Amino acid sequence: MKTYFFKDYKDYNSADFAIDYQSVDCFATGTLIATPGGLRRVETLQAGDLVTTRDEGPQVLRWAGHVHVNARRLDQQPNLRPIRIAANSLGPGHPKRDLVLSPQHRVLVRSPIVQRMFGVYEILVAAKHLVTLPGIEVMTPPHGVGYHHLLLDHHQILCSEGAWTESLYLGPQAMKGLPAAARREIMALFPELKTAEFRPPSRRRLLDGREGRRLAMRHGKNRKHLFDADKTMAGQRLLSV
């Protein structure tokens, strides 16, 4: 199956797409994704390609989508503006280069503060909840932004620009935020999504907005990195709860 490209955002007038697209996690055009064959620009990846995951090594990309959100739409709907995570702002080498994500895209946070607050060492938090911290800010690209989605058989954690971030998570809000054509194609791949009660498991615990903002505040107050690579924490991973 080939990569699915959508038209420019301005060409869509679907209400759910215009309102809820903020709920979908996306990489900006140009983001470098780790694969077994080396770094690849996200826009070059297609269904069938292998990407490197944190927990299960190389995994097959099942679906890839893309949409361009033009500058006018970003001006009208500021909640769609991308978040820039500057190099080293999560911790040394995390990310290695500036990383640009959609507001809802979750990044892996790993620190003793996470363990004290939530009882696990690693969690996933939306980029938009971290903007109070140095080096993490909302962008207003003058020419709009290209957003790319990467979907695997299961929710995974990918390496993007040297930082760990999630693959497309098909929770109810994310599905509502995708255009109808994308939903149909994804449901053909994963028929279980047609069941209203189905909730795909997440690779780590997903923080809500209040939890994410509290976590950011605690790290800022204590001047601690969001990603702690301390060897004493090596191997301390838990699956989602």
Coordinates of C-alpha atoms in Angstrom, one line a residue:
M1 CA 0.0 0.0 0.0
K2 CA 1.4 3.4 -0.9
T3 CA 1.7 6.5 1.2
Y4 CA -1.6 8.4 1.3
F5 CA -1.2 12.1 0.5
F6 CA -4.0 14.5 1.3
K7 CA -4.5 17.8 -0.4
D8 CA -3.7 21.1 1.2
Y9 CA -5.7 21.8 4.3
K10 CA -7.4 24.7 2.6
D11 CA -9.1 22.2 0.2
Y12 CA -11.0 20.5 3.0
N13 CA -14.2 21.8 4.5
S14 CA -15.0 18.8 6.6
A15 CA -15.9 20.2 10.0
D16 CA -14.3 17.3 12.0
F17 CA -11.1 17.7 10.1
A18 CA -11.0 21.5 10.6
I19 CA -11.8 21.4 14.2
D20 CA -10.2 18.2 15.5
Y21 CA -7.0 17.9 13.5
Q22 CA -5.2 19.3 16.6
S23 CA -5.8 15.8 18.2
V24 CA -3.5 14.0 15.7
D25 CA 0.2 13.4 16.3
C26 CA 2.4 14.3 13.4
F27 CA 6.0 15.0 12.4
A28 CA 6.8 18.1 10.5
T29 CA 8.3 17.8 7.0
G30 CA 12.0 17.3 7.1
T31 CA 12.1 15.4 10.4
L32 CA 14.8 12.7 10.4
I33 CA 13.5 9.3 11.5
A34 CA 15.8 6.5 12.6
T35 CA 15.6 3.3 10.4
P36 CA 17.8 0.2 10.2
G37 CA 19.3 1.7 7.1
G38 CA 20.1 5.1 8.7
L39 CA 18.2 8.4 9.0
R40 CA 15.4 9.1 6.6
R41 CA 13.4 12.2 6.1
V42 CA 9.8 11.5 7.2
E43 CA 8.3 12.5 3.9
T44 CA 10.3 9.8 2.1
L45 CA 8.9 6.9 4.2
Q46 CA 6.2 4.7 2.7
A47 CA 4.2 1.7 3.8
G48 CA 6.4 -1.3 3.9
D49 CA 9.5 0.5 5.0
L50 CA 11.3 -0.4 8.3
V51 CA 11.7 2.1 11.1
T52 CA 13.6 1.6 14.4
T53 CA 11.5 1.4 17.5
R54 CA 12.6 1.8 21.1
D55 CA 11.1 -1.4 22.4
E56 CA 10.9 -3.9 19.5
G57 CA 13.7 -3.0 17.1
P58 CA 12.9 -2.7 13.4
Q59 CA 9.2 -2.7 12.6
V60 CA 7.2 -2.3 9.4
L61 CA 5.5 0.9 8.6
R62 CA 1.9 0.0 7.7
W63 CA 0.5 3.4 6.6
A64 CA 1.8 6.9 6.1
G65 CA -0.2 10.1 5.6
H66 CA 0.6 13.7 4.9
V67 CA -1.3 17.0 4.9
H68 CA -0.2 20.6 4.4
V69 CA -1.6 23.2 6.7
N70 CA -1.3 26.6 5.0
A71 CA -0.3 29.8 6.8
R72 CA -3.9 31.2 6.6
R73 CA -5.2 28.2 8.5
L74 CA -2.5 28.4 11.1
D75 CA -3.4 32.1 11.6
Q76 CA -7.1 31.2 11.9
Q77 CA -6.5 28.2 14.2
P78 CA -3.4 28.8 16.3
N79 CA -4.0 25.5 18.1
L80 CA -2.7 23.8 14.9
R81 CA 0.6 25.6 15.0
P82 CA 3.6 23.3 15.4
I83 CA 5.8 23.0 18.5
R84 CA 9.6 23.4 18.1
I85 CA 11.7 21.4 20.6
A86 CA 15.2 22.9 20.3
A87 CA 18.3 20.7 20.2
N88 CA 19.3 19.5 23.7
S89 CA 16.2 21.0 25.4
L90 CA 15.0 17.6 26.6
G91 CA 18.5 16.7 27.8
P92 CA 22.0 16.4 26.3
G93 CA 21.6 15.1 22.7
H94 CA 17.8 15.0 23.1
P95 CA 17.0 15.9 20.4
K96 CA 20.2 16.2 18.5
R97 CA 18.7 18.8 16.2
D98 CA 15.6 20.9 16.4
L99 CA 12.5 18.8 16.3
V100 CA 9.2 20.1 15.0
L101 CA 5.9 18.3 15.9
S102 CA 2.2 18.9 15.9
P103 CA 0.9 20.1 19.3
Q104 CA -0.6 16.8 20.3
H105 CA 2.4 14.7 19.4
R106 CA 3.7 13.0 22.5
V107 CA 7.4 12.8 23.4
L108 CA 9.0 10.3 25.8
V109 CA 9.9 11.8 29.2
R110 CA 12.2 9.8 31.4
S111 CA 13.3 11.1 34.8
P112 CA 13.3 10.5 38.6
I113 CA 10.6 13.1 38.8
V114 CA 8.4 11.0 36.5
Q115 CA 8.9 8.0 38.8
R116 CA 8.0 10.0 41.9
M117 CA 4.9 11.5 40.3
F118 CA 3.5 8.5 38.5
G119 CA 5.3 5.4 39.7
V120 CA 6.9 4.6 36.3
Y121 CA 10.2 5.7 34.8
E122 CA 8.9 6.7 31.3
I123 CA 5.7 8.3 30.1
L124 CA 4.5 10.1 27.0
V125 CA 3.3 13.7 27.1
A126 CA 2.0 16.0 24.4
A127 CA 4.5 18.6 23.1
K128 CA 2.0 21.4 23.7
H129 CA 2.1 20.8 27.5
L130 CA 5.9 21.4 27.6
V131 CA 5.9 24.9 26.1
T132 CA 6.6 26.6 29.5
L133 CA 10.1 25.1 29.5
P134 CA 13.2 26.6 27.9
G135 CA 13.8 25.7 24.3
I136 CA 10.2 24.5 23.6
E137 CA 8.0 26.9 21.9
V138 CA 5.0 27.4 19.5
M139 CA 6.0 28.2 15.9
T140 CA 4.2 30.3 13.3
P141 CA 5.8 29.1 9.9
P142 CA 5.3 31.8 7.3
H143 CA 4.5 29.2 4.6
G144 CA 2.5 26.8 6.6
V145 CA 3.6 23.3 7.8
G146 CA 3.6 19.8 6.4
Y147 CA 2.4 17.2 8.9
H148 CA 3.2 13.5 8.5
H149 CA 1.7 10.5 10.2
L150 CA 3.5 7.1 10.7
L151 CA 1.3 4.1 11.6
L152 CA 2.6 0.7 12.6
D153 CA 0.9 -2.5 13.7
H154 CA 1.1 -1.3 17.3
H155 CA 1.7 2.0 19.0
Q156 CA 5.5 2.4 19.1
I157 CA 8.2 4.8 20.2
L158 CA 10.3 6.1 17.3
C159 CA 13.6 8.0 17.3
S160 CA 13.1 11.4 15.6
E161 CA 16.1 13.8 15.4
G162 CA 17.6 11.8 18.3
A163 CA 14.6 12.1 20.6
W164 CA 12.0 9.4 21.4
T165 CA 8.5 10.2 20.1
E166 CA 5.4 8.2 19.5
S167 CA 4.1 6.7 16.3
L168 CA 0.5 7.5 15.3
Y169 CA -1.8 6.4 18.2
L170 CA -5.3 5.5 17.0
G171 CA -7.3 6.6 20.0
P172 CA -10.8 8.0 19.4
Q173 CA -9.8 11.6 19.3
A174 CA -7.0 10.9 16.7
M175 CA -9.4 9.0 14.5
K176 CA -11.9 11.8 14.6
G177 CA -9.2 14.3 13.6
L178 CA -8.3 12.4 10.4
P179 CA -10.1 13.0 7.1
A180 CA -12.8 10.5 6.2
A181 CA -10.6 9.0 3.4
A182 CA -7.8 8.3 5.8
R183 CA -10.1 6.7 8.4
R184 CA -11.5 4.4 5.7
E185 CA -8.0 3.3 4.6
I186 CA -6.8 2.8 8.2
M187 CA -9.9 0.8 9.1
A188 CA -9.4 -1.5 6.1
L189 CA -6.0 -2.3 7.6
F190 CA -7.2 -2.5 11.2
P191 CA -10.9 -3.6 11.2
E192 CA -11.0 -3.8 15.0
L193 CA -11.1 0.0 15.0
K194 CA -14.7 -0.2 13.7
T195 CA -15.7 -1.4 17.2
A196 CA -16.7 1.6 19.3
E197 CA -15.5 0.0 22.5
F198 CA -12.0 -0.8 21.1
R199 CA -9.1 1.1 22.6
P200 CA -5.7 0.3 21.2
P201 CA -3.0 -0.1 24.0
S202 CA -0.4 2.6 24.3
R203 CA 3.3 1.8 24.6
R204 CA 3.6 4.0 27.7
R205 CA 1.2 5.8 30.0
L206 CA -0.3 8.8 28.2
L207 CA -0.6 11.9 30.4
D208 CA -3.6 14.2 30.2
G209 CA -3.2 17.9 30.0
R210 CA -3.3 18.6 33.7
E211 CA -0.7 15.9 34.4
G212 CA 1.5 17.0 31.5
R213 CA 1.6 20.6 32.7
R214 CA 2.3 19.6 36.3
L215 CA 5.2 17.5 35.1
A216 CA 6.6 20.3 33.0
M217 CA 6.3 22.7 36.0
R218 CA 8.1 20.3 38.3
H219 CA 11.0 19.8 35.9
G220 CA 11.2 23.6 35.3
K221 CA 11.1 24.3 39.1
N222 CA 13.8 21.8 39.8
R223 CA 15.8 22.6 36.6
K224 CA 15.9 18.9 35.7
H225 CA 16.1 17.4 32.2
L226 CA 13.0 15.8 30.7
F227 CA 15.1 12.9 29.4
D228 CA 17.5 11.5 32.0
A229 CA 20.0 9.1 30.4
D230 CA 21.6 8.3 33.8
K231 CA 23.0 4.8 33.8
T232 CA 21.4 4.1 37.1
M233 CA 18.1 4.2 35.3
A234 CA 19.2 2.0 32.4
G235 CA 16.7 -0.7 31.6
Q236 CA 14.1 0.8 33.8
R237 CA 11.2 0.7 31.4
L238 CA 7.6 -0.2 32.0
L239 CA 4.8 -0.9 29.5
S240 CA 1.8 1.3 29.4
V241 CA -0.5 1.3 32.5

